[in-house]
Tab-separated table of C-alpha atoms in Angstrom:
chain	number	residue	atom	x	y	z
A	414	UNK	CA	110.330	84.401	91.707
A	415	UNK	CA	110.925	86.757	94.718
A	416	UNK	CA	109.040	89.401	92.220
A	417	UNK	CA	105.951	87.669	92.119
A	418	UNK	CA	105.905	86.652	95.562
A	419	UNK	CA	105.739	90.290	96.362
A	420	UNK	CA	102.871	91.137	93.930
A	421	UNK	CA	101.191	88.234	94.841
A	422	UNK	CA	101.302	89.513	98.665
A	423	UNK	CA	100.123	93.418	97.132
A	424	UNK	CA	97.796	92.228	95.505
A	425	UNK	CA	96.362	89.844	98.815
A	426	UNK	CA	96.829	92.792	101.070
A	427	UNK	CA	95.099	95.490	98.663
A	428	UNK	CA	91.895	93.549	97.800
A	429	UNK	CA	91.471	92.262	101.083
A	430	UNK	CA	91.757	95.337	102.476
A	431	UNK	CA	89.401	96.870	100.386
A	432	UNK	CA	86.667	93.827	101.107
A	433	UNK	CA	87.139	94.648	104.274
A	434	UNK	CA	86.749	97.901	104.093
A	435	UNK	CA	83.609	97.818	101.661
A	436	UNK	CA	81.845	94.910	103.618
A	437	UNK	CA	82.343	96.665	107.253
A	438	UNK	CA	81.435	100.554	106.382
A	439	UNK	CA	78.953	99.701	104.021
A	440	UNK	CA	77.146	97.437	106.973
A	441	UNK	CA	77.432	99.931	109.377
A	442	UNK	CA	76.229	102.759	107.147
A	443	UNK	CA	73.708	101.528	104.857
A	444	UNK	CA	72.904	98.170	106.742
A	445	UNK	CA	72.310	99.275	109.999
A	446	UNK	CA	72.445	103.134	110.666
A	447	UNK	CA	75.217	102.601	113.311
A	448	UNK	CA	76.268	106.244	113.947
A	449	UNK	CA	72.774	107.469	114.646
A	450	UNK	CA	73.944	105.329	118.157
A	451	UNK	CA	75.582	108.330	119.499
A	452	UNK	CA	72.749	110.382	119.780
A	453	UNK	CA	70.233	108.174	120.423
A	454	UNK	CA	68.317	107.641	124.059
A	455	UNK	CA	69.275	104.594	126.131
A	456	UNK	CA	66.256	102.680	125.494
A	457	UNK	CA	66.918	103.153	121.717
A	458	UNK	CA	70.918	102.164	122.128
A	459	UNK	CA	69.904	99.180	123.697
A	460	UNK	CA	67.303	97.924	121.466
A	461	UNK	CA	69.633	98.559	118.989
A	462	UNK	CA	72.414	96.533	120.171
A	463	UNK	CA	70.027	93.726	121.300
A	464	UNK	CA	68.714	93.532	117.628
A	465	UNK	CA	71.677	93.951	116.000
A	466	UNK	CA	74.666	91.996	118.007
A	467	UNK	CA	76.026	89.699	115.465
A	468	UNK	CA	76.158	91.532	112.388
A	469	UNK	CA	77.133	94.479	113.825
A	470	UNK	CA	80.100	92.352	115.936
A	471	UNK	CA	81.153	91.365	112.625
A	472	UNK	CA	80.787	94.704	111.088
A	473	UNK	CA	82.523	96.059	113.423
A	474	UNK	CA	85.851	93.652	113.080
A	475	UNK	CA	85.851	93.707	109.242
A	476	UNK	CA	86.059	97.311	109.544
A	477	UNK	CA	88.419	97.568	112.287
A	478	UNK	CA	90.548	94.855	109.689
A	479	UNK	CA	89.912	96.992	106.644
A	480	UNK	CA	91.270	100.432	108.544
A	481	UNK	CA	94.178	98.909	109.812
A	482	UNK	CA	95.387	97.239	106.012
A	483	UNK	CA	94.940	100.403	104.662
A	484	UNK	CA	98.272	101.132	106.542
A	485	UNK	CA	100.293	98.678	104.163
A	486	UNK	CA	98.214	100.234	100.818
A	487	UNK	CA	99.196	103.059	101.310
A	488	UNK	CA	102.586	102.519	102.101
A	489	UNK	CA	102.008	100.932	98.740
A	490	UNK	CA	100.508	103.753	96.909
A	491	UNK	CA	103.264	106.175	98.180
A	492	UNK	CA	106.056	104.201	97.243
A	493	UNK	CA	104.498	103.911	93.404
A	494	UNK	CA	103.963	107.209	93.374
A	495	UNK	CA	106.998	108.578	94.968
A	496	UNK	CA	109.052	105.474	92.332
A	497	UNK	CA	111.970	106.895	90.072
A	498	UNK	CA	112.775	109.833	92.233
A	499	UNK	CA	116.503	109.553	92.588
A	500	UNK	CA	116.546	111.483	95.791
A	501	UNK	CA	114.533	111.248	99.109
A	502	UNK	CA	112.045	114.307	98.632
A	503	UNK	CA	109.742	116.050	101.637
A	504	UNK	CA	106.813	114.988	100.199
A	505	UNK	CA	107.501	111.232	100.319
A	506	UNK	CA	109.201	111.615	103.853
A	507	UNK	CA	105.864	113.492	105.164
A	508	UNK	CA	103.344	110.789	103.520
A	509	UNK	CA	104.863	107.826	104.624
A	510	UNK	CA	105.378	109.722	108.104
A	511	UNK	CA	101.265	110.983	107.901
A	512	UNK	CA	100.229	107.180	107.452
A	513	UNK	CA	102.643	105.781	110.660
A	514	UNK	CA	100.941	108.307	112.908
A	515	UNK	CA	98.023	107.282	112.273
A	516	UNK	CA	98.302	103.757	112.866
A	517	UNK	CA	98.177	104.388	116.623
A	518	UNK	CA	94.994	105.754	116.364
A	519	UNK	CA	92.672	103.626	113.526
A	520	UNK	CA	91.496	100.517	115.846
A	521	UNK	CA	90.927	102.434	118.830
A	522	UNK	CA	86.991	103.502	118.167
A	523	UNK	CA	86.576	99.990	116.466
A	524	UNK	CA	88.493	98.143	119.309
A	525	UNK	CA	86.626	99.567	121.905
A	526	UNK	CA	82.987	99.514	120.343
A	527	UNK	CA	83.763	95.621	119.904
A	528	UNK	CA	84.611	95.595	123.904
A	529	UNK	CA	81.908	97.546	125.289
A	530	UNK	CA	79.417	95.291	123.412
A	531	UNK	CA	79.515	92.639	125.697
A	532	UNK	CA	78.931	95.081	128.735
A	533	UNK	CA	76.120	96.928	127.235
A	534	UNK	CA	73.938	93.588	126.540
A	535	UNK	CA	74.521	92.855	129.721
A	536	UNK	CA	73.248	95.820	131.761
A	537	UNK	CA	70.263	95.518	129.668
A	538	UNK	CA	68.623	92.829	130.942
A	539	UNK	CA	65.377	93.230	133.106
A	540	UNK	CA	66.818	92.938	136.303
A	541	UNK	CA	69.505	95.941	135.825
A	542	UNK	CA	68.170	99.206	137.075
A	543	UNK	CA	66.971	101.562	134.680
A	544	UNK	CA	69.216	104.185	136.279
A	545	UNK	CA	72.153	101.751	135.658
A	546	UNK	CA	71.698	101.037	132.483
A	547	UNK	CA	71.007	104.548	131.590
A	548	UNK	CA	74.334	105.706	133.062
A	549	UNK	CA	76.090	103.043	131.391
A	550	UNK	CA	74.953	103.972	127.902
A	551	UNK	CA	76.053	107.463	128.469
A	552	UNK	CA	79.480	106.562	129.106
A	553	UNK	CA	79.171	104.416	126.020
A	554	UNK	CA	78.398	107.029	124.447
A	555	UNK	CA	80.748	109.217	125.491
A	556	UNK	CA	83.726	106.619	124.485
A	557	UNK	CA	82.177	107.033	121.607
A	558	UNK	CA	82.409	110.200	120.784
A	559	UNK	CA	86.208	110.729	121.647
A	560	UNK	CA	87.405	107.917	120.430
A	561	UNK	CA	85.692	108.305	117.114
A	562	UNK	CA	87.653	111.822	117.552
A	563	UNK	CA	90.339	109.990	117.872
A	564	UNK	CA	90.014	107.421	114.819
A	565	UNK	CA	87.748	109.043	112.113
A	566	UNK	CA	88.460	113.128	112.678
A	567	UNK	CA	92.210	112.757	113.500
A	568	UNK	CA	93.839	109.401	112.051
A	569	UNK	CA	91.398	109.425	108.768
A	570	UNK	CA	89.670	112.801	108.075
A	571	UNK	CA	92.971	114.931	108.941
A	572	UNK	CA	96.280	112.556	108.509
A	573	UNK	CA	94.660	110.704	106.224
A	574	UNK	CA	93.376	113.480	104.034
A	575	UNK	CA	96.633	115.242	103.637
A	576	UNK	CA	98.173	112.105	102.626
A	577	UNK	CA	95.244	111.329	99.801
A	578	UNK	CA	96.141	115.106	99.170
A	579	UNK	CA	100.273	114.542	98.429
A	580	UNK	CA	99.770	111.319	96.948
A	581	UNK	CA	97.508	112.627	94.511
A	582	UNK	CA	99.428	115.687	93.419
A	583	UNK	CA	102.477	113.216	92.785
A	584	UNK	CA	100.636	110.909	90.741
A	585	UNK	CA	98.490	113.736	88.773
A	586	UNK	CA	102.287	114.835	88.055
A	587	UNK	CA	102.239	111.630	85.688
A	588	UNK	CA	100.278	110.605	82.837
A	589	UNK	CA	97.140	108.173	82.153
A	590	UNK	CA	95.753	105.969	84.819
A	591	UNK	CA	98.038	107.897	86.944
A	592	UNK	CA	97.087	111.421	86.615
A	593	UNK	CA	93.333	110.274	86.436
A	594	UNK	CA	94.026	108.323	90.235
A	595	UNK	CA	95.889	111.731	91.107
A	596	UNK	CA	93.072	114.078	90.477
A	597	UNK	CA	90.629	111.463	91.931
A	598	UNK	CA	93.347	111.465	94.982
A	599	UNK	CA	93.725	115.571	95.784
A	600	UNK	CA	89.484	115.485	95.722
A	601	UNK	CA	88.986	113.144	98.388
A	602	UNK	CA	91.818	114.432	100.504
A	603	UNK	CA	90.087	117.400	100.287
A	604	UNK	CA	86.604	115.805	101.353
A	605	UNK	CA	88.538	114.048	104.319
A	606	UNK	CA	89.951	117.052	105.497
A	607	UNK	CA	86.573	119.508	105.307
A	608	UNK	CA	85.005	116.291	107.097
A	609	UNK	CA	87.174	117.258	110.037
A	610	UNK	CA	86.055	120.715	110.265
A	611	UNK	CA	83.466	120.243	112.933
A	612	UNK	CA	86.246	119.126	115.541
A	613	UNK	CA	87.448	123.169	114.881
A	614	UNK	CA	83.609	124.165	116.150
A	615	UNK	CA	83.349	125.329	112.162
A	616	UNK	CA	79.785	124.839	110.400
A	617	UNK	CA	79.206	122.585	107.355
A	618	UNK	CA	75.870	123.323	106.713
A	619	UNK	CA	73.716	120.841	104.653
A	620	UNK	CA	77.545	119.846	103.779
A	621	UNK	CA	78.264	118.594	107.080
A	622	UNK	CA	76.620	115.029	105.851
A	623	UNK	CA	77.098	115.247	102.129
A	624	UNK	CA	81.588	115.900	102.192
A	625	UNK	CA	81.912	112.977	104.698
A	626	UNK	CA	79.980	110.577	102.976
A	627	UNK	CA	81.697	111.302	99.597
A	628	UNK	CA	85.176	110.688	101.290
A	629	UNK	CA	83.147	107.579	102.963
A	630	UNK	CA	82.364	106.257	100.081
A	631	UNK	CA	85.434	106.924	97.363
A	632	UNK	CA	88.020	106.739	99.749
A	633	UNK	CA	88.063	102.822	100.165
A	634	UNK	CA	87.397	102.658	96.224
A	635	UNK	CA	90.530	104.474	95.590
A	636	UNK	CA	92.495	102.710	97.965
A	637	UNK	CA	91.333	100.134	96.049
A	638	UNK	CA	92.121	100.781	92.419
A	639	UNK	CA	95.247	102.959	93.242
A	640	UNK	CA	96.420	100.136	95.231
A	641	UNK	CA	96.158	97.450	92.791
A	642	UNK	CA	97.898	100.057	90.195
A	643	UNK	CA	100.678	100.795	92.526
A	644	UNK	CA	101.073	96.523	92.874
A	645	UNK	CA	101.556	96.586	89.950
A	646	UNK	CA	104.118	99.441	88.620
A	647	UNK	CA	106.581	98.887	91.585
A	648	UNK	CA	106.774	94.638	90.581
């Protein structure tokens, strides 16, 4: 009984965490061109927001949801890959150590782009000063920018990408579904950690788009699958 109860629960936490994930990224990405916000003139940011307000509101929250149950996946993930090891090993003690660090750091860009929302609609009606409300967007977007530091670079691109990048070798130590999830594992940890490489003032190239939206894109797919796997084996 207890045994089902907890697969029942991985199971809950892993898809919803991956609908989550899915709904809110692909939104912001694909739906609505969110990102292009942080280089974009006040007027534009504005109009943006104005047009945009409730789906990106929810967007925003189902992502913010998704990021933070990808904390108990991969606790998840590492415990099914790390399972039958008679001894505590480095490896296992530095994944599960690479995805409580991060915690800290995943709702902070998402938290405070939900906050600020409110304030920017407001300094954008007619009777704010242009000056005002051009000030105000620039500190927007400067929040922006290092808390997305903060959340995406550090928590995802760099603590997250080693973990994808031990997990991955542990599992590709295995055989079938396994070692296919493990090789699929070590090649996104590798996109999210290239993805960082901008915060180290290195060039990308015509890369600098293409890595990042790879790990984008497969890394909430794999959490996915790997996490429904890992329900599985350790119940």
């Amino acid at each position: 009984m207890q045994s089902n109860f907890y697969r029942s629960a991985g199971y809950a936490t892993v898809t919803l965490g991956f609908l989550c994930l899915g709904f809110g990224l692909t939104t912001l990405l694909a739906g609505l061109d969110f990102f292009s916000v942080e280089t974009a003139s006040p007027a534009e940011v504005i109009s943006f927001l104005q047009s945009n307000a409730g789906t990106l509101d929810l967007a925003l929250m189902s992502a913010m949801v998704g990021y933070l149950l990808a904390v108990p996946m991969m606790l998840i993930i590492t415990a099914a890959a790390f399972q039958g090891l008679t001894t505590r090993t480095l490896g296992r003690d530095v994944a599960v150590g690479l995805v409580w660090a991060s915690l800290p750091l995943r709702p902070l860009w998402w938290a405070a782009m939900i906050v600020l929302m409110p304030t920017m609609l407001a300094v954008s009606g007619s009777s704010t000063e242009p000056a005002t409300t051009a000030a105000t967007v620039v500190g927007y977007q400067m929040i922006y920018t290092v808390l997305n530091t903060a959340t995406e670079d550090i928590a995802v691109n760099i603590l997250g990408g080693i973990w994808f990048g031990i997990v991955g070798v542990m599992m590709a130590k295995s055989a079938g579904v396994s070692r296919i999830l493990g090789v699929m594992g070590v090649f996104i940890g590798a996109c999210y950690v290239v993805s960082s490489a901008e915060l180290f003032g290195l060039s990308m190239g015509t890369s600098g788009e293409i890595i990042p939206l790879l790990a984008g894109v497969l890394g909430p797919f794999w959490l996915g699958a790997a996490g429904l796997y890992a329900v599985r084996k350790i119940t």
